[in-house]
Short mmCIF file of C-alpha atoms in Angstrom, two decimals:
data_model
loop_
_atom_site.label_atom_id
_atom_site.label_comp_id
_atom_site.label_asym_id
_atom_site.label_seq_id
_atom_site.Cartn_x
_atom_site.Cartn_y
_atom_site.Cartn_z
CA UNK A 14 -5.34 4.91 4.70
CA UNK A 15 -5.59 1.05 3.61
CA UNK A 16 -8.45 0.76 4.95
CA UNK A 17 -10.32 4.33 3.80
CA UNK A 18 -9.13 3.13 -0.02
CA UNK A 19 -10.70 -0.68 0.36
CA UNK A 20 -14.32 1.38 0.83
CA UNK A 21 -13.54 3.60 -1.86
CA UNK A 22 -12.77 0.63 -4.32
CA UNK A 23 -15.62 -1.41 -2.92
CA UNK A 24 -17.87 1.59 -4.79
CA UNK A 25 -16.32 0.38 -8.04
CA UNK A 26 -16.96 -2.33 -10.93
CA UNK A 27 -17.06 -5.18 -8.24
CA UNK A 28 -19.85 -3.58 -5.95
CA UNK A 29 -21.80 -3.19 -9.02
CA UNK A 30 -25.20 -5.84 -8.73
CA UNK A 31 -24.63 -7.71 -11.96
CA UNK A 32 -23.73 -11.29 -12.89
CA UNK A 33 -20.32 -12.34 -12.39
CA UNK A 34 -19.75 -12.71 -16.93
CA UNK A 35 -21.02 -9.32 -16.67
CA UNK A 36 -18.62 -7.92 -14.30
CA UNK A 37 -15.74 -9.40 -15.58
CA UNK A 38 -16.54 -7.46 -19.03
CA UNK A 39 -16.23 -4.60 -17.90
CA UNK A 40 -13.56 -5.11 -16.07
CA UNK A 41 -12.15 -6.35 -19.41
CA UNK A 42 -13.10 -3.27 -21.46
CA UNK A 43 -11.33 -0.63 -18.64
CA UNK A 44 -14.53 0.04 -16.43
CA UNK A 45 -13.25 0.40 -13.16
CA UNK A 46 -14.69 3.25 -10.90
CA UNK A 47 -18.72 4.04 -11.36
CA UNK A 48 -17.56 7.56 -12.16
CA UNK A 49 -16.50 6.15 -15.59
CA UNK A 50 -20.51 5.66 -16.21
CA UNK A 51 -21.03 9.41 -15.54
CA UNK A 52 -21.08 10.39 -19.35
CA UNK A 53 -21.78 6.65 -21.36
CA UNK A 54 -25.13 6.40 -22.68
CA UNK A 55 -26.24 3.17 -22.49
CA UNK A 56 -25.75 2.17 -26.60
CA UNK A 57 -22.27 3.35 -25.83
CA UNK A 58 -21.80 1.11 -22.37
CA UNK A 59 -22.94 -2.09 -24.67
CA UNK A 60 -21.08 -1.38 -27.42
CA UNK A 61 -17.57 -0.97 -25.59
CA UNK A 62 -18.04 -3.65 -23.03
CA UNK A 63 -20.27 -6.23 -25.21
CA UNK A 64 -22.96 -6.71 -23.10
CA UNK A 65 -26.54 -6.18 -24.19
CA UNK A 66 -28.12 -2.83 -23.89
CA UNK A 67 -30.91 -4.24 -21.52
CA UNK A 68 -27.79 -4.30 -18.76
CA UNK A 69 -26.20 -1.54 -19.60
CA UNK A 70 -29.42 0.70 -19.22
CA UNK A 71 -30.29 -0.57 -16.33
CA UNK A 72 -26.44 -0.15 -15.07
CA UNK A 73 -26.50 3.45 -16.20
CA UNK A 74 -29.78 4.25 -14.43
CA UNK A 75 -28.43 2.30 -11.23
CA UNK A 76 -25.67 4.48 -10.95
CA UNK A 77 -27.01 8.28 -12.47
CA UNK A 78 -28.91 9.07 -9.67
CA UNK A 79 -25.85 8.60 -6.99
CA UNK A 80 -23.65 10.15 -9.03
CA UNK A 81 -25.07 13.22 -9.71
CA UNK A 82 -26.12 14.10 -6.16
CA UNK A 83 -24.95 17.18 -4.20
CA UNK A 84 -21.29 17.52 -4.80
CA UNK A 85 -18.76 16.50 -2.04
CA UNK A 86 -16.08 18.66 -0.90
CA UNK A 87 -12.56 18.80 -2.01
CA UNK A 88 -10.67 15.91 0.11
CA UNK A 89 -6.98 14.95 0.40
CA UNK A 90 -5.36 18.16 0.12
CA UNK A 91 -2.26 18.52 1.32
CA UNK A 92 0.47 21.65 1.50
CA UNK A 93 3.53 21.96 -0.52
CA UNK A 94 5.17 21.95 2.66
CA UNK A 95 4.00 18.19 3.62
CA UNK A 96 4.77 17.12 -0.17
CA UNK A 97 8.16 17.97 0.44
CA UNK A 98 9.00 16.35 3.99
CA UNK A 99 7.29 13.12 2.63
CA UNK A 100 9.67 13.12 -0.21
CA UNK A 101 12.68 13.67 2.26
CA UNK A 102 11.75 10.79 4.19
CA UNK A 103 10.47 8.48 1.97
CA UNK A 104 11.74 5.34 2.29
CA UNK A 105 13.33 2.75 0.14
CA UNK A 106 13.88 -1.39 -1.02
CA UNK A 107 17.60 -1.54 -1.38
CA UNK A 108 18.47 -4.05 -4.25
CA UNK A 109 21.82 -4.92 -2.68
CA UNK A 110 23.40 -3.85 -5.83
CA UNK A 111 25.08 -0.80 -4.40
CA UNK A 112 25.54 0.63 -8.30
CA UNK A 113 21.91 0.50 -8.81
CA UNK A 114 20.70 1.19 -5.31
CA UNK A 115 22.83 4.68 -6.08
CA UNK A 116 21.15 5.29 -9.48
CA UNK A 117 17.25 4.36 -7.88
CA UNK A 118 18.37 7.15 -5.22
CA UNK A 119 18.83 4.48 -2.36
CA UNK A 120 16.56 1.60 -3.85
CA UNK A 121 12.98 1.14 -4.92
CA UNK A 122 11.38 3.97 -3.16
CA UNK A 123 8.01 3.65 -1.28
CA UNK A 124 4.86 4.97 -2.66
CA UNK A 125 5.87 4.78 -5.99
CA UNK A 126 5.54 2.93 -9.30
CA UNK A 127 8.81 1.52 -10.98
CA UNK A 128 9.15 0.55 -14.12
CA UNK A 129 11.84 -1.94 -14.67
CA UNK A 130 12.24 -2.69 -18.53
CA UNK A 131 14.85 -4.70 -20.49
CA UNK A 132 14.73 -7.21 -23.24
CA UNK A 133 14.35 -11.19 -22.60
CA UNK A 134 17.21 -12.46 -20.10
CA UNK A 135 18.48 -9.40 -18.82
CA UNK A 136 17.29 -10.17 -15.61
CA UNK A 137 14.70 -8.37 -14.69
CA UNK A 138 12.37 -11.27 -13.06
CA UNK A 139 15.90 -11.93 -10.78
CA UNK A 140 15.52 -8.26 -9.96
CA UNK A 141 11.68 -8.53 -8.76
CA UNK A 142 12.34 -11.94 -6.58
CA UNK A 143 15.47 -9.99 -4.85
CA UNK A 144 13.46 -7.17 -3.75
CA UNK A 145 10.91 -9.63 -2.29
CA UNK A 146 13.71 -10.50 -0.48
CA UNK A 147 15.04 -6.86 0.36
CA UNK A 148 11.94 -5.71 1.70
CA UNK A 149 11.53 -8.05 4.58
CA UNK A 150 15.46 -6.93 6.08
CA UNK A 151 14.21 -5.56 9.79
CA UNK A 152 13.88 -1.59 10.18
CA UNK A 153 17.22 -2.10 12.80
CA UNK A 154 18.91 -3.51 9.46
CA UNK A 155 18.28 -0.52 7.05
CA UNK A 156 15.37 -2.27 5.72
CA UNK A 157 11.31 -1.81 5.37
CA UNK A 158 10.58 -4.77 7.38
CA UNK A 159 7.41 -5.89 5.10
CA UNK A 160 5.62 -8.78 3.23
CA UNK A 161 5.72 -8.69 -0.75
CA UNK A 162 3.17 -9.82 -3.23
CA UNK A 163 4.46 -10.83 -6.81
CA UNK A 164 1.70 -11.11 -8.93
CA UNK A 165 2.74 -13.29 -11.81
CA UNK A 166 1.39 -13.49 -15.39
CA UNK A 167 4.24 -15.05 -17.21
CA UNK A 168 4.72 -18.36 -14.77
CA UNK A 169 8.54 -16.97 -14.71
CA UNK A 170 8.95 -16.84 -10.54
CA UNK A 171 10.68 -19.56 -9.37
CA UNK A 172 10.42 -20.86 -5.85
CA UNK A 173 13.36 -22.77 -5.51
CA UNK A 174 15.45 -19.37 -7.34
CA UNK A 175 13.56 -17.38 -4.52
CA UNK A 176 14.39 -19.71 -1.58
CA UNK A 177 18.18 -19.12 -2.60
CA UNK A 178 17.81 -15.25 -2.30
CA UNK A 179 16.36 -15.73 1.05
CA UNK A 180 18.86 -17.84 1.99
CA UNK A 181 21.27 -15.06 0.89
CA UNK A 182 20.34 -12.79 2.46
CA UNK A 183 19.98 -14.72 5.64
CA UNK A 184 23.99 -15.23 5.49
CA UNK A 185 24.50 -11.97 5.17
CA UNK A 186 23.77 -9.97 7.99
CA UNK A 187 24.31 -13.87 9.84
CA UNK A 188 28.22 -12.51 8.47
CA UNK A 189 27.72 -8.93 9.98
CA UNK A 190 26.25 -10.02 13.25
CA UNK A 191 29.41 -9.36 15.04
CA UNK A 192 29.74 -5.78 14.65
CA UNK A 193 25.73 -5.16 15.20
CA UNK A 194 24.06 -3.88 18.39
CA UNK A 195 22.44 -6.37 20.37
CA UNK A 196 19.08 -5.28 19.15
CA UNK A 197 20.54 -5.16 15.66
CA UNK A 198 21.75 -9.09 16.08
CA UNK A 199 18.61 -10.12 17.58
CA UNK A 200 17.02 -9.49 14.44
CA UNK A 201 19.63 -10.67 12.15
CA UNK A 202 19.47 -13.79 14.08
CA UNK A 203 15.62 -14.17 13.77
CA UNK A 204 15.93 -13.61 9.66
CA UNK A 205 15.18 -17.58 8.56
CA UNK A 206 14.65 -18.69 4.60
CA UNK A 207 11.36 -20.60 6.02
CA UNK A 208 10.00 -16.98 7.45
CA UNK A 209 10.92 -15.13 4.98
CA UNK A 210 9.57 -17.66 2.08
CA UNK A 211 6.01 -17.42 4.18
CA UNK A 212 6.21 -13.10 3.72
CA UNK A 213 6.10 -13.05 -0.55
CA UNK A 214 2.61 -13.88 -1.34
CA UNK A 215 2.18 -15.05 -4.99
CA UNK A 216 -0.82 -14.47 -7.51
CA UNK A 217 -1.16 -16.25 -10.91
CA UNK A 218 -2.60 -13.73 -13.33
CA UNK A 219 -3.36 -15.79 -16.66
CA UNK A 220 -5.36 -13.02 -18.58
CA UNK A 221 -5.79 -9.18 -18.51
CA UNK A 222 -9.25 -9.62 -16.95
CA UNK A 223 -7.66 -11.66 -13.88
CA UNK A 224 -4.61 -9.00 -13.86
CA UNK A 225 -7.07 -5.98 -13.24
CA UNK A 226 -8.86 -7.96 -10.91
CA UNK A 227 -5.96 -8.38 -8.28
CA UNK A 228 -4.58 -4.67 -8.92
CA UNK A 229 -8.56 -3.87 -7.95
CA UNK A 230 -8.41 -6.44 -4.95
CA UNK A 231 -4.81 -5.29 -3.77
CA UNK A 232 -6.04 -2.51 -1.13
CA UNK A 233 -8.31 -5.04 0.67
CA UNK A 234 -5.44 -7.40 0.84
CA UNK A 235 -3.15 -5.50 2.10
CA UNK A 236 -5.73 -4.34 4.86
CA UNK A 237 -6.21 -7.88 6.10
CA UNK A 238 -2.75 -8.75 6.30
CA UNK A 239 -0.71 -9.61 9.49
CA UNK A 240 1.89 -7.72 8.84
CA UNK A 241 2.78 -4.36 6.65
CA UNK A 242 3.28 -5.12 2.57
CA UNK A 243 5.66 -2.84 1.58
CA UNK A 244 6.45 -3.87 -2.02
CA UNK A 245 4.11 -5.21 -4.99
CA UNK A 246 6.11 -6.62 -7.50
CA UNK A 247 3.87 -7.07 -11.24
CA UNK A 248 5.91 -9.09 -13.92
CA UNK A 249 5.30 -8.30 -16.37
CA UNK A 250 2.88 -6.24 -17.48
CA UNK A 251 3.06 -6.59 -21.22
CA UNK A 252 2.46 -10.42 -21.64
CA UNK A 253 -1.53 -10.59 -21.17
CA UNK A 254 -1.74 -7.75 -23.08
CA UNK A 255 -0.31 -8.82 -26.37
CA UNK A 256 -3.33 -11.46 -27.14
CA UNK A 257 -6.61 -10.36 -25.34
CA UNK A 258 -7.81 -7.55 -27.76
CA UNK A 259 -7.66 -8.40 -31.27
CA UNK A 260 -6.24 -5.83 -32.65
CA UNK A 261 -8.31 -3.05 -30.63
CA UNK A 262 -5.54 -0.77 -29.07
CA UNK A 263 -8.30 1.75 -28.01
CA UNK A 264 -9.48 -0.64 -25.62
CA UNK A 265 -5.85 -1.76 -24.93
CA UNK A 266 -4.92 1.69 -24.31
CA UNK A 267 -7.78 1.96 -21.92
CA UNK A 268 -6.85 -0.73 -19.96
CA UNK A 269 -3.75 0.03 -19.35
CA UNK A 270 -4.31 3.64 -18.66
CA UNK A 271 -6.64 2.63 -15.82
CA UNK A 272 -4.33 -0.25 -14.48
CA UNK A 273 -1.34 2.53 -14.28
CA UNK A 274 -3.79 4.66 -12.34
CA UNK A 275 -4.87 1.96 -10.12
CA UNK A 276 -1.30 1.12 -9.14
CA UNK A 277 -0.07 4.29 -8.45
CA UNK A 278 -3.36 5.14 -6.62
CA UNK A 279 -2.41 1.78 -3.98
CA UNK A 280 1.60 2.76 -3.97
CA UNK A 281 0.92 6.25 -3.04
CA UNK A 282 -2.07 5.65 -0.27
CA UNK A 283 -0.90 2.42 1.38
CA UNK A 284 2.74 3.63 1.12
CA UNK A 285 4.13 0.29 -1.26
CA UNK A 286 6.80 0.20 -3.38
CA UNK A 287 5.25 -1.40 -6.84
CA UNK A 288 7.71 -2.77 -9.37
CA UNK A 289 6.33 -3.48 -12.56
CA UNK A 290 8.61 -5.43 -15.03
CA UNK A 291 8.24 -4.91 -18.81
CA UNK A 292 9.84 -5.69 -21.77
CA UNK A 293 11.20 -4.01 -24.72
CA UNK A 294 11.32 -5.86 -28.20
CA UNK A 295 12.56 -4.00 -31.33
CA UNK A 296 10.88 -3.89 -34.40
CA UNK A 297 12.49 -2.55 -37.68
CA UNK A 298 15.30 -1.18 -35.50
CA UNK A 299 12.60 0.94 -33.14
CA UNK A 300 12.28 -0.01 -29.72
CA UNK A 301 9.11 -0.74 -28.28
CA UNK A 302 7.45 -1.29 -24.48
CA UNK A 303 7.09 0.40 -21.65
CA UNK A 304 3.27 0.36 -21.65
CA UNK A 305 3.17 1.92 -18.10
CA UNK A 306 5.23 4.38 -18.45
CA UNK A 307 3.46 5.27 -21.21
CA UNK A 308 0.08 5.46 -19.68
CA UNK A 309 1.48 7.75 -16.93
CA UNK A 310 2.58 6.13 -13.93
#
């Protein structure tokens, strides 16, 4: 399934034959699939993405004729029936807080988009480096036995604060080896901090633009990796949002209405767990945040 979606987001903003300044407009402006050409005119395409209307006629003629060809059939459909058993058996990150684990329904569940907001310190970045920990425990251990990727935009993740949790939960089930099976203790034995520190694979986001970019480039790296990803871990969310627009929430709103699709689009077809970590201020006594959640996921 990994695979089928890195073709279908190659036919997006990024196959698109324009110059790199170009591309990372519209990117910037919420352009992400070349169905959301179909009904811009070209004055329209310049005008939101700020590019001049020489490019965006010829991008809306490139892509007109493809796009309106004979319609293809209805794919992906699926029974009730299927829905349901997928839902029984999905599987989950536990966050080795049993009190949580309990609330999440067994931990951060698999092909789904989690929202984890709080104010500053509550420890919600602690909470995304744990479950990069979680998710490697070995299927024989009540784990998802997968690599993470924590794409950062704040410069909050730690190493040395990760290497810890590793080493944490290394000593754990080292503690519980003796009443394991043999198969069971043969994997508790090969958990090490080194191995599991070489599983998370970290991203430094330090704008929208290069945020939307890694969401986009997230099914082809999970294709190409060695081993199953099972959890994507985004913190946070708000932070490159809160300067880049200048004042225009339409195209803020846009943004982050596509990224929310986008990520729930990877979590559902290459079965990931995707944390995304947000933060709530208050202004005038009103809450505020929870961008995501807002735009759907």
């Amino acid at each position: 399934l990994c695979h089928k979606t890195t073709r279908t987001m190659a036919d997006d903003v990024l196959a698109l034959d324009v110059s790199p300044s170009t591309r990372a407009l519209l990117i910037s402006a919420g352009f992400r699939s070349k169905s959301d050409f179909l009904n811009l005119a070209p004055m329209d395409l310049a005008a939101e993405a700020h590019i001049p209307l020489s490019e965006a006629s010829a991008i809306v003629a490139s892509l007109r004729p493809r796009a309106l060809a004979a319609p293809q059939p209805l794919l992906g459909a699926q029974s009730a029936l299927q829905m349901l058993e997928r839902e029984e058996t999905r599987r989950h990150v536990v966050t080795f807080c049993r009190t949580l684990d309990d609330v999440l329904g067994g931990g951060v569940a698999l092909g789904e988009v989690t929202e984890v907001c709080g104010v500053p310190g509550v420890g919600k970045t602690q909470l995304a480096m744990q479950l990069g920990a979680s998710v490697q425990v070995p299927a024989r251990l009540g784990g998802v036995d997968g690599d993470a990727v924590y794409i950062d935009t704040e410069g909050s993740f730690m190493a040395e604060r990760f290497e810890e949790m590793c080493e944490g939960v290394r000593r754990h089930f080292a503690r519980m080896r003796g009443r394991l099976g043999p198969e069971a203790a043969a994997d508790a034995d090969a958990l090490t901090t080194e191995g599991m520190l070489q599983r998370l694979h970290y991203f430094r986001a330090y704008s929208h633009v290069e945020l939307v970019a890694a969401v986009t480039a997230l099914p082809g790296f999970i294709a190409k990796c060695a081993r199953p990803v099972r959890l994507v871990v985004l913190d946070s969310v708000a932070f490159p949002f809160r300067h880049d627009f200048g004042g225009d929430f339409a195209q803020r709103s846009r943004v982050l209405t596509g990224l929310a699709a986008s990520l729930q689009r990877v979590a559902d077809e290459c079965e990931v767990a995707i944390v995304v970590v947000n933060q709530v201020t208050t202004k005038g006594g009103r809450p505020s945040g929870g961008e995501i959640a807002a735009g759907g996921a």
